[in-house]
Short mmCIF file of C-alpha atoms in Angstrom, two decimals:
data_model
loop_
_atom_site.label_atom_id
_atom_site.label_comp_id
_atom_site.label_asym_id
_atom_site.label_seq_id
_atom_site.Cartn_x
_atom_site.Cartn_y
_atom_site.Cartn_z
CA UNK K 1322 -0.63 -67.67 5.79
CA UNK K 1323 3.03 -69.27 6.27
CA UNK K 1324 3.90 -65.33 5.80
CA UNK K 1325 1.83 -64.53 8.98
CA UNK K 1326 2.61 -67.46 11.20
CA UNK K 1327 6.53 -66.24 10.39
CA UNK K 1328 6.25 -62.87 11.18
CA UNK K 1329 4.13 -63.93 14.39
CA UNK K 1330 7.09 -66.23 15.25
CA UNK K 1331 9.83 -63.71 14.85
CA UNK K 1332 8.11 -61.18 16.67
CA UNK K 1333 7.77 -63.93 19.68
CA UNK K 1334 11.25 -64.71 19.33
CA UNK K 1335 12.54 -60.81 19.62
CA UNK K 1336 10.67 -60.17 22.59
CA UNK K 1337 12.04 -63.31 24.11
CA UNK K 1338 15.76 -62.35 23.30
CA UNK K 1339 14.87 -58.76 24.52
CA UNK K 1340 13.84 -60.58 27.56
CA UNK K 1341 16.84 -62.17 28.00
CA UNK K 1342 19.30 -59.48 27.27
CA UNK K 1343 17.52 -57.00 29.55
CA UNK K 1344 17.33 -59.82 32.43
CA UNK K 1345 21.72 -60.00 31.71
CA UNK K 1346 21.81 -56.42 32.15
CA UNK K 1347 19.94 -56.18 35.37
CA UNK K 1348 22.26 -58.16 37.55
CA UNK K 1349 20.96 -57.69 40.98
CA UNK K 1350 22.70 -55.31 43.55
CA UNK K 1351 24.21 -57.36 46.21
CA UNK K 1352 24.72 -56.14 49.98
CA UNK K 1353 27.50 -56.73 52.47
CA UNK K 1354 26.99 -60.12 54.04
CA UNK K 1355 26.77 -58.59 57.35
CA UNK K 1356 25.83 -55.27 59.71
CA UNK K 1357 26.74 -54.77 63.50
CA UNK K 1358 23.67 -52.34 63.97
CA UNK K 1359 25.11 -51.34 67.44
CA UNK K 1360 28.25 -50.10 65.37
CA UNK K 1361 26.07 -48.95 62.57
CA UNK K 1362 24.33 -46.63 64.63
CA UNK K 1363 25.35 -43.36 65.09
CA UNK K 1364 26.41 -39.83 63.17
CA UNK K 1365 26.91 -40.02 59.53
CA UNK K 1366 27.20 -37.24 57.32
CA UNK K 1367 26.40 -37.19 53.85
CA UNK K 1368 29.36 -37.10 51.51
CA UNK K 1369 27.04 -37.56 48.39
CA UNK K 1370 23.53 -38.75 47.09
CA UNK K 1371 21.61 -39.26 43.95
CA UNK K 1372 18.50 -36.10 43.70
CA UNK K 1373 15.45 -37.08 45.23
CA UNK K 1374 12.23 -35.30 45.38
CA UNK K 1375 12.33 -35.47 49.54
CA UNK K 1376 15.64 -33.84 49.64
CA UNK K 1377 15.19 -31.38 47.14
CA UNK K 1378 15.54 -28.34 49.86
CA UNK K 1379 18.82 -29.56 51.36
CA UNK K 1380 21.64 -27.57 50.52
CA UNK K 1381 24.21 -28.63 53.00
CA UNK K 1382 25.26 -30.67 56.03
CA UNK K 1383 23.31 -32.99 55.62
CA UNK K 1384 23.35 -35.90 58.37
CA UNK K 1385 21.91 -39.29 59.22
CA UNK K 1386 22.14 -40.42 62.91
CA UNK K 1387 20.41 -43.99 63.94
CA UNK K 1388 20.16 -44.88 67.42
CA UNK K 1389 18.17 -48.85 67.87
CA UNK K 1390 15.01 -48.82 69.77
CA UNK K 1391 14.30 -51.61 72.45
CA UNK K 1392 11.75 -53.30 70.21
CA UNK K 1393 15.10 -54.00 67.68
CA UNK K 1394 13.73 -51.10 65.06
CA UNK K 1395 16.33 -48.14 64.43
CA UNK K 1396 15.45 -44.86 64.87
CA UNK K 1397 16.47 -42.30 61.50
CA UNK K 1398 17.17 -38.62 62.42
CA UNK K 1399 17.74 -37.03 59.27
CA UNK K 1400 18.82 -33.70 59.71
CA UNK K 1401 19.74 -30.82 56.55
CA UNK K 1402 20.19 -26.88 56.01
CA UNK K 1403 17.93 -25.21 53.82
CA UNK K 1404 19.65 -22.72 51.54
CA UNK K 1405 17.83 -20.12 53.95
CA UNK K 1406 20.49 -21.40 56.27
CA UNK K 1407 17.15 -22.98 58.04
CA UNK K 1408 17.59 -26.37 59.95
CA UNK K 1409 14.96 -29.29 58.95
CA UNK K 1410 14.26 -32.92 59.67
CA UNK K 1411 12.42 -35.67 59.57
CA UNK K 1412 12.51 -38.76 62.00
CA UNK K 1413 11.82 -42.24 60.42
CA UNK K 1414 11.86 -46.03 61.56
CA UNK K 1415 13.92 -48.74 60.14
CA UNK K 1416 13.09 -52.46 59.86
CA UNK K 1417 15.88 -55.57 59.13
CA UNK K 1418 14.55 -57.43 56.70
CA UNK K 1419 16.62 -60.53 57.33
CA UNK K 1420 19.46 -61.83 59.97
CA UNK K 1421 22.42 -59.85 57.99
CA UNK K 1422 20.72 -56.28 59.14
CA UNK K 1423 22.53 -55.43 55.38
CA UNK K 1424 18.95 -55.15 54.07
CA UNK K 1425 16.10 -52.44 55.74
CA UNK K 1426 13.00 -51.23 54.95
CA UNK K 1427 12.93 -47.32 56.50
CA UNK K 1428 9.59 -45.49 56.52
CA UNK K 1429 9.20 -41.26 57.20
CA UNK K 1430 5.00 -42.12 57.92
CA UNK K 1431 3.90 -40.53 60.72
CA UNK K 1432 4.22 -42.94 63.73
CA UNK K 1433 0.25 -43.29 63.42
CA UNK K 1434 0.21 -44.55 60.10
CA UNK K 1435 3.66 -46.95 60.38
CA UNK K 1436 0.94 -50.14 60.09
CA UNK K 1437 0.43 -49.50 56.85
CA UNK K 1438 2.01 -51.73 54.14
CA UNK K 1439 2.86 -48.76 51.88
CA UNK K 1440 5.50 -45.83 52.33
CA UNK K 1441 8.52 -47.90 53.13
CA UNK K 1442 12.00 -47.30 51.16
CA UNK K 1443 15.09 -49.89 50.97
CA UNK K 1444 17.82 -49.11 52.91
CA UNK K 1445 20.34 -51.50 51.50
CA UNK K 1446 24.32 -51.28 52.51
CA UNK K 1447 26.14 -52.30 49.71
CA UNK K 1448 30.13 -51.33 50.95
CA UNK K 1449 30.91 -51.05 54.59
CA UNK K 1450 34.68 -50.01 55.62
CA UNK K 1451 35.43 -52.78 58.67
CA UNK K 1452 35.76 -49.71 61.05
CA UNK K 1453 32.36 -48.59 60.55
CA UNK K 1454 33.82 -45.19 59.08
CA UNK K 1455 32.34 -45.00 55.44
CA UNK K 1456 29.33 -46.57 53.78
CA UNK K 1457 27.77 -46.77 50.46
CA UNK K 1458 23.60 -47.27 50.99
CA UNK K 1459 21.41 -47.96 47.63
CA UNK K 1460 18.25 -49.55 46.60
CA UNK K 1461 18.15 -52.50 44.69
CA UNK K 1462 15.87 -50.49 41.81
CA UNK K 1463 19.18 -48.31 41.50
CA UNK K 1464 17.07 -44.93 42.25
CA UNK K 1465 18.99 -44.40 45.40
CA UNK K 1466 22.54 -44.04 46.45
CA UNK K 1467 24.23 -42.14 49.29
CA UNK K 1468 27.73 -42.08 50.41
CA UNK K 1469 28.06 -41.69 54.18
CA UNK K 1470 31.05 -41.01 56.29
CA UNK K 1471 31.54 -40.89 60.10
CA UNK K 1472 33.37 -37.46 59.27
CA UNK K 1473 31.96 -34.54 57.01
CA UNK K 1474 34.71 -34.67 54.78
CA UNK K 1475 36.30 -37.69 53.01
CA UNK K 1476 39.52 -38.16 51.09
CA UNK K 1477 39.32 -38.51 47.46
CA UNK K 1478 40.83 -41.58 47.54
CA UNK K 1479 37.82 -43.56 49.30
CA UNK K 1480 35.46 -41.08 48.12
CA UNK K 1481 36.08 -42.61 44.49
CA UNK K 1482 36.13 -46.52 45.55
CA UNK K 1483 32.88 -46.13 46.77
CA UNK K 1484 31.91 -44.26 43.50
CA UNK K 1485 33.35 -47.21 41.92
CA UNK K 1486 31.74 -49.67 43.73
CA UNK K 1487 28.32 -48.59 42.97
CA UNK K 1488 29.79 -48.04 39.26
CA UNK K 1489 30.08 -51.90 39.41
CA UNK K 1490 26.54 -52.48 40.64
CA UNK K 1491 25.12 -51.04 37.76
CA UNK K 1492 24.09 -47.45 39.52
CA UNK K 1493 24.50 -44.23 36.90
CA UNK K 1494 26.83 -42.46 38.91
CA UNK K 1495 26.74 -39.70 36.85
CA UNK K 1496 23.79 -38.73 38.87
CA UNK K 1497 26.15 -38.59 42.02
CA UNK K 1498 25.90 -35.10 43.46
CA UNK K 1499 28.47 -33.89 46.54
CA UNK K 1500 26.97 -32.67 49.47
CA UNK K 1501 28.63 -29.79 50.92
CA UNK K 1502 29.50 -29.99 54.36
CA UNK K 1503 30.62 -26.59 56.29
CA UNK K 1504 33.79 -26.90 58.09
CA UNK K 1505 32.86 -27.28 61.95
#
């Protein structure tokens, strides 16, 4: 019996170390501690991204432009080329969860079906240049990560600070794909 109640009691104490370790790996992504969405909005164009499923036909130039709606909502124009050279899109709403406008909840619903408390995404800006030139947008589940730049092409330079930056959040950036961007 003292054999069982051990075993029981080592088992309870591995899971609760587990616990612990895994809650010391997952430090929590933080955001910048503040967002001028009037300079926020705007072109961006997409210098690199983790794969997703709902960009999986974008081959190039892709772009992000957010203009803010009277009610205080942003409007998302996503805009890509298909590898058929055809334009697509998709038009979404974003949300500030909090004062800092660092944090947003973006949904692609149909306007119809925005009421719904399902199909939003976080939208969270982790690095913001103070000139509103280059960002670095993530989720705090680490499954998304885009680096954005007022310009299609960025220097290599700031290109890998940002790549480090996430680095030191915890994301895997070896899942960090370029984005090509044709030459305008």
């Amino acid at each position: 019996m003292k054999a069982i109640k051990f075993a029981v009691l080592s088992v309870a104490i591995g899971i609760g170390l587990a616990s612990l370790s895994a809650q010391a790996n997952d430090a929590s992504v933080t955001t910048v501690a503040q967002v001028n969405l009037p300079q926020y909005a705007g072109k961006w164009y997409e210098i690199a991204r983790f794969p997703m499923f709902f960009q999986r036909n974008c081959a190039r130039d892709v772009t992000a432009t957010y203009s803010l709606n009277a009610d205080g909502t942003v409007k998302v124009d996503n805009r890509c080329v298909k590898s058929n050279g055809e334009q697509m899109g998709s038009i979404g709403q974003a949300h500030a969860v909090d004062a800092s406008n660092s944090k947003l909840k973006v949904t692609f619903l149909p306007s119809w079906l925005r009421w719904l408390p399902v199909g939003e995404g976080d939208y969270w800006v982790l690095k913001l240049d103070s000139q509103y030139q280059t960002v670095l947008v993530g989720s705090p589940n680490r499954k998304y990560l885009w680096i954005l730049s007022r310009q299609p092409q960025l220097d290599e330079q700031t290109y890998m600070s940002y790549v480090d930056a996430a680095r030191k959040q915890g994301f895997d950036i070896t899942q960090l794909q370029r984005t090509t961007q044709t030459p305008r």
